[in-house]
mmCIF file of C-alpha atoms in Angstrom:
data_model
loop_
_atom_site.group_PDB
_atom_site.id
_atom_site.type_symbol
_atom_site.label_atom_id
_atom_site.label_comp_id
_atom_site.label_asym_id
_atom_site.label_seq_id
_atom_site.Cartn_x
_atom_site.Cartn_y
_atom_site.Cartn_z
ATOM 1 C CA MET B 19 -185.152 -17.272 82.284
ATOM 2 C CA PRO B 20 -184.932 -15.264 79.034
ATOM 3 C CA ILE B 21 -187.854 -14.297 76.835
ATOM 4 C CA ILE B 22 -186.987 -14.774 73.164
ATOM 5 C CA SER B 23 -188.643 -13.937 69.853
ATOM 6 C CA ALA B 24 -186.557 -16.182 67.573
ATOM 7 C CA PRO B 25 -185.304 -19.759 68.197
ATOM 8 C CA HIS B 26 -181.623 -18.959 67.635
ATOM 9 C CA GLU B 27 -181.645 -16.398 70.458
ATOM 10 C CA PHE B 28 -181.593 -19.122 73.126
ATOM 11 C CA HIS B 29 -178.522 -21.163 74.010
ATOM 12 C CA VAL B 30 -177.363 -22.559 77.351
ATOM 13 C CA ASP B 31 -173.698 -21.602 77.297
ATOM 14 C CA ASP B 32 -172.519 -22.443 80.811
ATOM 15 C CA LEU B 33 -173.590 -26.030 81.510
ATOM 16 C CA TYR B 34 -170.826 -28.514 82.375
ATOM 17 C CA VAL B 35 -170.889 -32.143 83.472
ATOM 18 C CA ASP B 36 -168.225 -33.253 85.932
ATOM 19 C CA LEU B 37 -167.163 -36.629 84.548
ATOM 20 C CA GLY B 38 -164.618 -37.301 87.281
ATOM 21 C CA GLU B 39 -166.654 -39.999 88.994
ATOM 22 C CA VAL B 40 -167.496 -41.723 85.710
ATOM 23 C CA LEU B 41 -164.003 -41.619 84.196
ATOM 24 C CA GLY B 42 -161.820 -41.849 87.257
ATOM 25 C CA CYS B 43 -159.969 -38.711 86.169
ATOM 26 C CA PRO B 44 -160.874 -35.006 86.251
ATOM 27 C CA LEU B 45 -162.680 -33.848 83.104
ATOM 28 C CA TYR B 46 -165.422 -31.260 82.703
ATOM 29 C CA LEU B 47 -167.708 -31.613 79.686
ATOM 30 C CA LYS B 48 -169.128 -28.414 78.179
ATOM 31 C CA CYS B 49 -172.594 -29.347 76.914
ATOM 32 C CA GLU B 50 -173.553 -27.494 73.728
ATOM 33 C CA GLY B 51 -176.737 -29.375 72.871
ATOM 34 C CA PHE B 52 -179.215 -27.330 74.896
ATOM 35 C CA ASN B 53 -180.776 -25.046 72.307
ATOM 36 C CA PHE B 54 -183.569 -25.340 69.757
ATOM 37 C CA ALA B 55 -181.183 -26.699 67.108
ATOM 38 C CA GLY B 56 -179.794 -29.263 69.548
ATOM 39 C CA SER B 57 -176.109 -28.738 68.817
ATOM 40 C CA ILE B 58 -173.100 -26.423 68.865
ATOM 41 C CA LYS B 59 -173.673 -25.804 65.140
ATOM 42 C CA LEU B 60 -176.283 -23.188 66.019
ATOM 43 C CA LYS B 61 -173.487 -20.734 66.829
ATOM 44 C CA ALA B 62 -171.760 -21.098 63.468
ATOM 45 C CA ALA B 63 -175.060 -21.048 61.570
ATOM 46 C CA ALA B 64 -176.217 -17.862 63.287
ATOM 47 C CA GLU B 65 -172.897 -16.081 62.757
ATOM 48 C CA MET B 66 -172.584 -17.082 59.086
ATOM 49 C CA ILE B 67 -176.126 -15.953 58.300
ATOM 50 C CA ALA B 68 -175.721 -12.690 60.229
ATOM 51 C CA ALA B 69 -172.499 -11.912 58.356
ATOM 52 C CA ALA B 70 -174.151 -12.644 54.991
ATOM 53 C CA GLU B 71 -176.982 -10.304 55.920
ATOM 54 C CA ARG B 72 -174.593 -7.552 57.015
ATOM 55 C CA THR B 73 -172.663 -7.676 53.754
ATOM 56 C CA GLY B 74 -175.809 -7.824 51.637
ATOM 57 C CA VAL B 75 -175.024 -11.079 49.830
ATOM 58 C CA LEU B 76 -178.033 -12.733 51.479
ATOM 59 C CA THR B 77 -181.274 -11.264 50.153
ATOM 60 C CA PRO B 78 -184.951 -12.271 50.351
ATOM 61 C CA ASN B 79 -184.525 -13.822 46.893
ATOM 62 C CA SER B 80 -181.581 -15.994 47.923
ATOM 63 C CA ILE B 81 -181.694 -19.755 48.332
ATOM 64 C CA LEU B 82 -179.285 -20.841 51.046
ATOM 65 C CA VAL B 83 -177.411 -24.068 50.337
ATOM 66 C CA GLU B 84 -174.938 -25.961 52.496
ATOM 67 C CA SER B 85 -173.248 -29.337 52.737
ATOM 68 C CA SER B 86 -173.860 -30.923 56.130
ATOM 69 C CA SER B 87 -173.815 -34.331 57.781
ATOM 70 C CA GLY B 88 -176.764 -33.238 59.909
ATOM 71 C CA ASN B 89 -176.371 -30.783 62.769
ATOM 72 C CA LEU B 90 -175.484 -27.669 60.781
ATOM 73 C CA GLY B 91 -178.291 -28.520 58.387
ATOM 74 C CA ILE B 92 -180.760 -28.545 61.268
ATOM 75 C CA ALA B 93 -179.419 -25.254 62.647
ATOM 76 C CA LEU B 94 -179.628 -23.559 59.246
ATOM 77 C CA SER B 95 -183.103 -25.013 58.658
ATOM 78 C CA MET B 96 -184.300 -23.535 61.946
ATOM 79 C CA ILE B 97 -182.864 -20.077 61.323
ATOM 80 C CA ALA B 98 -184.016 -20.053 57.697
ATOM 81 C CA ALA B 99 -187.557 -20.898 58.798
ATOM 82 C CA SER B 100 -187.445 -18.176 61.449
ATOM 83 C CA LYS B 101 -186.203 -15.542 59.006
ATOM 84 C CA GLY B 102 -188.187 -16.610 55.948
ATOM 85 C CA TYR B 103 -185.306 -17.885 53.786
ATOM 86 C CA ARG B 104 -185.324 -20.958 51.563
ATOM 87 C CA PHE B 105 -182.687 -23.569 52.390
ATOM 88 C CA VAL B 106 -181.335 -26.682 50.645
ATOM 89 C CA CYS B 107 -179.207 -29.092 52.680
ATOM 90 C CA VAL B 108 -176.896 -31.439 50.762
ATOM 91 C CA THR B 109 -176.146 -34.470 52.911
ATOM 92 C CA ASP B 110 -175.267 -38.125 52.305
ATOM 93 C CA ALA B 111 -176.429 -41.628 53.093
ATOM 94 C CA ARG B 112 -174.892 -41.591 56.586
ATOM 95 C CA CYS B 113 -177.321 -38.881 57.717
ATOM 96 C CA ASN B 114 -180.076 -40.589 59.700
ATOM 97 C CA LEU B 115 -183.721 -40.454 58.707
ATOM 98 C CA ALA B 116 -184.829 -38.527 61.796
ATOM 99 C CA THR B 117 -182.414 -35.709 60.991
ATOM 100 C CA LYS B 118 -183.630 -35.505 57.407
ATOM 101 C CA ARG B 119 -187.243 -35.429 58.542
ATOM 102 C CA LEU B 120 -186.483 -32.717 61.070
ATOM 103 C CA MET B 121 -184.975 -30.502 58.372
ATOM 104 C CA GLU B 122 -187.910 -31.140 56.068
ATOM 105 C CA SER B 123 -190.402 -30.389 58.841
ATOM 106 C CA LEU B 124 -188.770 -26.953 59.122
ATOM 107 C CA GLY B 125 -189.424 -26.351 55.420
ATOM 108 C CA SER B 126 -185.996 -27.192 53.996
ATOM 109 C CA GLN B 127 -185.195 -29.356 50.997
ATOM 110 C CA VAL B 128 -182.789 -32.243 51.567
ATOM 111 C CA HIS B 129 -180.631 -33.638 48.764
ATOM 112 C CA THR B 130 -179.061 -36.970 49.744
ATOM 113 C CA ILE B 131 -175.860 -38.094 47.999
ATOM 114 C CA THR B 132 -175.802 -41.886 47.774
ATOM 115 C CA GLU B 133 -172.458 -42.512 46.034
ATOM 116 C CA PRO B 134 -169.113 -41.240 47.352
ATOM 117 C CA ASP B 135 -166.492 -39.692 45.110
ATOM 118 C CA PRO B 136 -163.790 -42.319 44.394
ATOM 119 C CA GLU B 137 -161.046 -40.052 45.784
ATOM 120 C CA THR B 138 -162.710 -37.568 48.146
ATOM 121 C CA GLY B 139 -165.528 -39.702 49.539
ATOM 122 C CA PHE B 140 -169.005 -38.520 50.449
ATOM 123 C CA LEU B 141 -167.815 -35.041 51.365
ATOM 124 C CA GLY B 142 -166.242 -34.535 47.954
ATOM 125 C CA ALA B 143 -169.441 -35.717 46.281
ATOM 126 C CA ARG B 144 -171.538 -33.385 48.427
ATOM 127 C CA LEU B 145 -169.343 -30.403 47.636
ATOM 128 C CA ALA B 146 -169.533 -31.164 43.917
ATOM 129 C CA HIS B 147 -173.329 -31.223 44.150
ATOM 130 C CA VAL B 148 -173.379 -27.865 45.953
ATOM 131 C CA ARG B 149 -171.142 -26.310 43.299
ATOM 132 C CA ALA B 150 -173.390 -27.669 40.543
ATOM 133 C CA LEU B 151 -176.449 -26.087 42.180
ATOM 134 C CA CYS B 152 -174.682 -22.728 42.490
ATOM 135 C CA ASP B 153 -173.592 -22.900 38.839
ATOM 136 C CA SER B 154 -177.146 -23.661 37.739
ATOM 137 C CA ASP B 155 -178.869 -20.702 39.436
ATOM 138 C CA ASP B 156 -177.339 -17.500 40.790
ATOM 139 C CA ARG B 157 -179.986 -17.332 43.519
ATOM 140 C CA TYR B 158 -178.132 -20.073 45.411
ATOM 141 C CA LEU B 159 -175.908 -18.747 48.184
ATOM 142 C CA TRP B 160 -173.377 -21.206 49.586
ATOM 143 C CA LEU B 161 -172.320 -20.190 53.092
ATOM 144 C CA ASN B 162 -169.501 -22.772 52.903
ATOM 145 C CA GLN B 163 -168.847 -23.776 56.479
ATOM 146 C CA TYR B 164 -165.514 -25.294 55.385
ATOM 147 C CA THR B 165 -163.900 -21.962 54.455
ATOM 148 C CA ASN B 166 -166.167 -19.308 55.997
ATOM 149 C CA PRO B 167 -164.194 -17.459 58.722
ATOM 150 C CA ASN B 168 -167.421 -16.702 60.570
ATOM 151 C CA ASN B 169 -167.536 -20.398 61.452
ATOM 152 C CA TRP B 170 -164.473 -20.123 63.688
ATOM 153 C CA ILE B 171 -165.201 -16.519 64.708
ATOM 154 C CA ALA B 172 -168.438 -17.711 66.357
ATOM 155 C CA HIS B 173 -166.436 -19.994 68.648
ATOM 156 C CA TYR B 174 -163.675 -17.467 69.239
ATOM 157 C CA GLN B 175 -166.232 -14.940 70.458
ATOM 158 C CA ARG B 176 -168.575 -17.259 72.349
ATOM 159 C CA THR B 177 -167.442 -20.827 73.017
ATOM 160 C CA ALA B 178 -163.824 -20.197 73.978
ATOM 161 C CA SER B 179 -164.518 -17.010 75.896
ATOM 162 C CA ALA B 180 -167.235 -18.764 77.927
ATOM 163 C CA ILE B 181 -164.826 -21.576 78.835
ATOM 164 C CA SER B 182 -162.148 -19.083 79.813
ATOM 165 C CA ARG B 183 -164.531 -17.226 82.132
ATOM 166 C CA ARG B 184 -165.684 -20.428 83.830
ATOM 167 C CA PHE B 185 -162.220 -22.008 84.073
ATOM 168 C CA PRO B 186 -159.627 -19.216 84.420
ATOM 169 C CA ASN B 187 -156.997 -21.806 85.413
ATOM 170 C CA LEU B 188 -157.658 -24.142 82.499
ATOM 171 C CA ASP B 189 -154.732 -26.365 81.496
ATOM 172 C CA VAL B 190 -156.032 -28.348 78.521
ATOM 173 C CA LEU B 191 -159.041 -28.179 76.191
ATOM 174 C CA PHE B 192 -160.222 -31.110 74.039
ATOM 175 C CA VAL B 193 -162.082 -30.238 70.831
ATOM 176 C CA GLY B 194 -163.401 -32.547 68.128
ATOM 177 C CA ALA B 195 -162.214 -31.893 64.565
ATOM 178 C CA GLY B 196 -164.819 -31.732 61.806
ATOM 179 C CA THR B 197 -164.810 -28.584 59.693
ATOM 180 C CA THR B 198 -162.380 -27.428 62.433
ATOM 181 C CA GLY B 199 -164.445 -24.286 63.015
ATOM 182 C CA THR B 200 -164.831 -24.952 66.749
ATOM 183 C CA LEU B 201 -161.229 -26.139 66.990
ATOM 184 C CA MET B 202 -159.763 -23.109 65.231
ATOM 185 C CA GLY B 203 -161.927 -20.596 67.068
ATOM 186 C CA CYS B 204 -160.966 -22.000 70.461
ATOM 187 C CA ALA B 205 -157.294 -22.514 69.586
ATOM 188 C CA ARG B 206 -156.932 -18.984 68.229
ATOM 189 C CA TYR B 207 -158.626 -17.521 71.300
ATOM 190 C CA PHE B 208 -156.428 -19.295 73.831
ATOM 191 C CA ARG B 209 -153.305 -18.537 71.799
ATOM 192 C CA ASP B 210 -154.248 -14.847 71.726
ATOM 193 C CA ILE B 211 -154.942 -14.494 75.446
ATOM 194 C CA GLY B 212 -151.833 -16.402 76.486
ATOM 195 C CA GLY B 213 -151.659 -18.488 79.630
ATOM 196 C CA GLY B 214 -150.380 -21.725 78.135
ATOM 197 C CA VAL B 215 -153.674 -23.593 77.623
ATOM 198 C CA ARG B 216 -153.001 -26.694 75.533
ATOM 199 C CA VAL B 217 -155.574 -27.352 72.821
ATOM 200 C CA VAL B 218 -155.876 -31.017 71.848
ATOM 201 C CA ALA B 219 -157.767 -31.992 68.707
ATOM 202 C CA VAL B 220 -159.711 -35.262 68.723
ATOM 203 C CA ASP B 221 -160.294 -36.874 65.339
ATOM 204 C CA SER B 222 -161.730 -40.140 64.047
ATOM 205 C CA VAL B 223 -159.614 -42.974 62.703
ATOM 206 C CA GLY B 224 -160.092 -42.876 58.932
ATOM 207 C CA SER B 225 -160.183 -39.083 58.765
ATOM 208 C CA VAL B 226 -157.568 -37.323 56.605
ATOM 209 C CA THR B 227 -157.673 -34.023 58.507
ATOM 210 C CA PHE B 228 -154.253 -34.427 60.133
ATOM 211 C CA GLY B 229 -152.603 -36.412 57.359
ATOM 212 C CA THR B 230 -153.540 -39.939 58.410
ATOM 213 C CA PRO B 231 -154.773 -42.487 55.830
ATOM 214 C CA PRO B 232 -158.425 -42.380 54.746
ATOM 215 C CA GLY B 233 -160.748 -45.115 55.924
ATOM 216 C CA PRO B 234 -164.448 -45.884 56.318
ATOM 217 C CA ARG B 235 -166.339 -43.789 58.873
ATOM 218 C CA MET B 236 -169.986 -44.347 59.681
ATOM 219 C CA ILE B 237 -170.604 -41.862 62.506
ATOM 220 C CA PRO B 238 -171.175 -38.346 61.152
ATOM 221 C CA GLY B 239 -169.926 -35.174 62.780
ATOM 222 C CA LEU B 240 -166.175 -35.596 63.250
ATOM 223 C CA GLY B 241 -163.535 -36.441 60.690
ATOM 224 C CA THR B 242 -163.414 -35.656 57.019
ATOM 225 C CA SER B 243 -162.372 -37.116 53.675
ATOM 226 C CA VAL B 244 -161.162 -33.703 52.455
ATOM 227 C CA ARG B 245 -158.616 -31.744 54.516
ATOM 228 C CA PRO B 246 -160.353 -28.613 55.899
ATOM 229 C CA ASP B 247 -159.079 -25.367 54.400
ATOM 230 C CA MET B 248 -159.756 -23.682 57.738
ATOM 231 C CA LEU B 249 -157.254 -25.801 59.646
ATOM 232 C CA VAL B 250 -153.976 -24.217 60.749
ATOM 233 C CA GLU B 251 -152.114 -27.033 62.486
ATOM 234 C CA SER B 252 -149.667 -24.732 64.266
ATOM 235 C CA TYR B 253 -152.506 -23.664 66.575
ATOM 236 C CA VAL B 254 -153.059 -27.281 67.708
ATOM 237 C CA ASP B 255 -150.844 -28.675 70.465
ATOM 238 C CA ASP B 256 -151.688 -32.351 70.080
ATOM 239 C CA VAL B 257 -153.970 -34.741 68.185
ATOM 240 C CA VAL B 258 -155.661 -37.940 69.342
ATOM 241 C CA HIS B 259 -157.336 -40.361 66.923
ATOM 242 C CA VAL B 260 -160.202 -42.549 68.126
ATOM 243 C CA ALA B 261 -161.601 -45.629 66.388
ATOM 244 C CA GLU B 262 -165.384 -45.703 65.981
ATOM 245 C CA PRO B 263 -165.917 -48.935 67.958
ATOM 246 C CA ASP B 264 -164.396 -47.177 70.994
ATOM 247 C CA THR B 265 -166.714 -44.220 70.411
ATOM 248 C CA VAL B 266 -169.710 -46.567 70.458
ATOM 249 C CA ARG B 267 -168.565 -48.323 73.624
ATOM 250 C CA LEU B 268 -168.031 -45.021 75.409
ATOM 251 C CA CYS B 269 -171.466 -43.731 74.391
ATOM 252 C CA HIS B 270 -173.160 -46.890 75.663
ATOM 253 C CA GLN B 271 -171.277 -46.821 78.947
ATOM 254 C CA LEU B 272 -172.197 -43.182 79.554
ATOM 255 C CA ALA B 273 -175.815 -44.004 78.686
ATOM 256 C CA GLY B 274 -175.620 -46.658 81.391
ATOM 257 C CA ARG B 275 -174.899 -43.801 83.808
ATOM 258 C CA GLY B 276 -177.824 -41.720 82.507
ATOM 259 C CA PHE B 277 -175.905 -39.484 80.067
ATOM 260 C CA LEU B 278 -177.102 -39.843 76.467
ATOM 261 C CA PHE B 279 -174.584 -37.991 74.285
ATOM 262 C CA GLY B 280 -173.980 -37.965 70.544
ATOM 263 C CA GLY B 281 -171.322 -39.855 68.647
ATOM 264 C CA SER B 282 -169.000 -36.857 68.351
ATOM 265 C CA THR B 283 -169.111 -36.424 72.119
ATOM 266 C CA GLY B 284 -168.224 -40.078 72.614
ATOM 267 C CA THR B 285 -165.209 -39.620 70.386
ATOM 268 C CA VAL B 286 -164.050 -36.468 72.164
ATOM 269 C CA ILE B 287 -164.399 -37.971 75.637
ATOM 270 C CA THR B 288 -162.544 -41.133 74.629
ATOM 271 C CA GLY B 289 -159.727 -39.075 73.145
ATOM 272 C CA ALA B 290 -159.557 -36.857 76.230
ATOM 273 C CA TYR B 291 -159.535 -39.872 78.530
ATOM 274 C CA ARG B 292 -156.628 -41.458 76.681
ATOM 275 C CA TRP B 293 -154.626 -38.228 76.506
ATOM 276 C CA LEU B 294 -155.068 -37.624 80.230
ATOM 277 C CA ALA B 295 -154.070 -41.207 81.017
ATOM 278 C CA GLU B 296 -150.746 -40.561 79.293
ATOM 279 C CA HIS B 297 -150.073 -36.945 80.234
ATOM 280 C CA ASP B 298 -151.761 -36.506 83.631
ATOM 281 C CA PRO B 299 -151.390 -39.745 85.601
ATOM 282 C CA ASN B 300 -151.625 -37.885 88.916
ATOM 283 C CA ASN B 301 -154.846 -36.022 88.041
ATOM 284 C CA GLU B 302 -153.304 -32.579 88.438
ATOM 285 C CA LEU B 303 -154.587 -30.811 85.320
ATOM 286 C CA THR B 304 -157.808 -28.826 84.880
ATOM 287 C CA ALA B 305 -159.315 -30.246 81.686
ATOM 288 C CA VAL B 306 -162.418 -29.397 79.657
ATOM 289 C CA ALA B 307 -163.881 -31.199 76.651
ATOM 290 C CA ILE B 308 -166.572 -29.844 74.330
ATOM 291 C CA SER B 309 -169.708 -31.918 73.704
ATOM 292 C CA PRO B 310 -171.278 -30.884 70.367
ATOM 293 C CA ASP B 311 -174.688 -32.519 70.831
ATOM 294 C CA LEU B 312 -176.887 -34.986 72.691
ATOM 295 C CA GLY B 313 -177.779 -38.542 71.742
ATOM 296 C CA GLU B 314 -181.389 -38.507 70.560
ATOM 297 C CA ARG B 315 -180.379 -38.215 66.890
ATOM 298 C CA TYR B 316 -178.269 -41.362 67.198
ATOM 299 C CA LEU B 317 -180.971 -43.738 68.430
ATOM 300 C CA ASP B 318 -181.071 -45.559 65.081
ATOM 301 C CA THR B 319 -177.275 -45.825 64.828
ATOM 302 C CA VAL B 320 -174.914 -45.545 67.795
ATOM 303 C CA TYR B 321 -177.608 -46.625 70.266
ATOM 304 C CA HIS B 322 -179.209 -49.299 68.069
ATOM 305 C CA ASP B 323 -177.668 -52.667 68.921
ATOM 306 C CA ASN B 324 -178.413 -54.275 65.560
ATOM 307 C CA TRP B 325 -176.865 -51.342 63.648
ATOM 308 C CA VAL B 326 -173.795 -51.470 65.880
ATOM 309 C CA ARG B 327 -173.337 -55.220 65.418
ATOM 310 C CA ASP B 328 -173.864 -55.014 61.645
ATOM 311 C CA ILE B 329 -171.240 -52.294 61.288
ATOM 312 C CA TYR B 330 -168.635 -53.202 63.920
ATOM 313 C CA GLY B 331 -169.222 -56.875 64.734
ATOM 314 C CA GLU B 332 -170.900 -58.966 67.403
ATOM 315 C CA ASP B 333 -168.450 -58.241 70.204
ATOM 316 C CA VAL B 334 -168.140 -54.464 69.905
ATOM 317 C CA LEU B 335 -170.252 -53.804 73.017
ATOM 318 C CA ALA B 336 -168.384 -56.341 75.145
ATOM 319 C CA GLY B 337 -166.218 -54.393 77.573
ATOM 320 C CA GLY B 338 -165.094 -50.955 76.513
ATOM 321 C CA PRO B 339 -162.627 -48.143 77.125
ATOM 322 C CA LEU B 340 -164.087 -47.334 80.556
ATOM 323 C CA GLN B 341 -164.530 -50.855 81.852
ATOM 324 C CA GLY B 342 -163.597 -50.899 85.529
ATOM 325 C CA VAL B 343 -162.357 -47.312 85.573
ATOM 326 C CA ALA B 344 -164.927 -45.996 88.043
ATOM 327 C CA ALA B 345 -163.778 -48.692 90.475
ATOM 328 C CA GLY B 346 -160.216 -47.387 90.312
ATOM 329 C CA ALA B 347 -158.643 -49.414 87.509
ATOM 330 C CA ASP B 348 -155.323 -48.235 86.109
ATOM 331 C CA ARG B 349 -155.984 -45.738 83.324
ATOM 332 C CA SER B 350 -152.620 -46.455 81.746
ATOM 333 C CA GLU B 351 -153.919 -49.803 80.486
ATOM 334 C CA LEU B 352 -155.711 -47.985 77.671
ATOM 335 C CA SER B 353 -154.119 -47.401 74.320
ATOM 336 C CA GLY B 354 -154.761 -44.647 71.795
ATOM 337 C CA THR B 355 -153.338 -43.134 68.661
ATOM 338 C CA SER B 356 -151.724 -39.740 69.062
ATOM 339 C CA ALA B 357 -149.827 -37.424 66.757
ATOM 340 C CA HIS B 358 -147.502 -34.436 67.173
#
């Protein structure tokens, strides 16, 4: 085991769960939650801060500021505490209390936006708040995960290359779409190396990322109310949209098998499952999906029955997208929304 001197130096980068028995179809899940920040966002946070240090824009007098629904805020809080920087996270009312407390325990300030922008939602309101802070004091440094190329570069250099080494015969990769940093880094990598790997984006119903109508979304992490500037759709081979009730059902059914994953992971697995049901009925493809985080930060939301019923209705946990699959049910009975 490694010996480290800073928390961001440790990350388990080669842990996969074989979900074949659970899903009834071959799918390997790359687990990115095993580090001190608890999510894949540690990679982007570390790369963005390192680049700002190299170029000299980040100084001991700087105050880091970023808009985040949770995981990047935690990663930046951890690195800022380790390196002695001040950090302000701008989040919104969907960010759970445990996440806010975790950031504050690491010494960060948390600004919570309670009212969405009428046109651009909570994300638009968060971005406006960040810009106002930067305009008010030139010590604020906005890393801007939504446009910063070091976001996707982190996943080009580390996430995608690690998958390629472990699965040299990979056929299809499923990646959730948030800022699209992970998606773009992986898609660019596999396009550059050739080999014909298909990269499928998984998004939430209600997200505008791929041109679909906006709608309410209560699970943070995937989806957006403002189209990401980083996204280049030509690098994406297909898109699957997943409704949040199906995400919740999938998460609960995996928890029933001992796997407690986050909401984004539930969305990605559901999207992958549906895509494979349509495109790989004979289970011939080698498929990998990326899991951004684990489920502990969702105990008061996705895994809280009262919260689930209040948001999605009394019957949301009855049945689910994997009901009967492990026993050999026909996968083609499932329906999903796909684009491209």
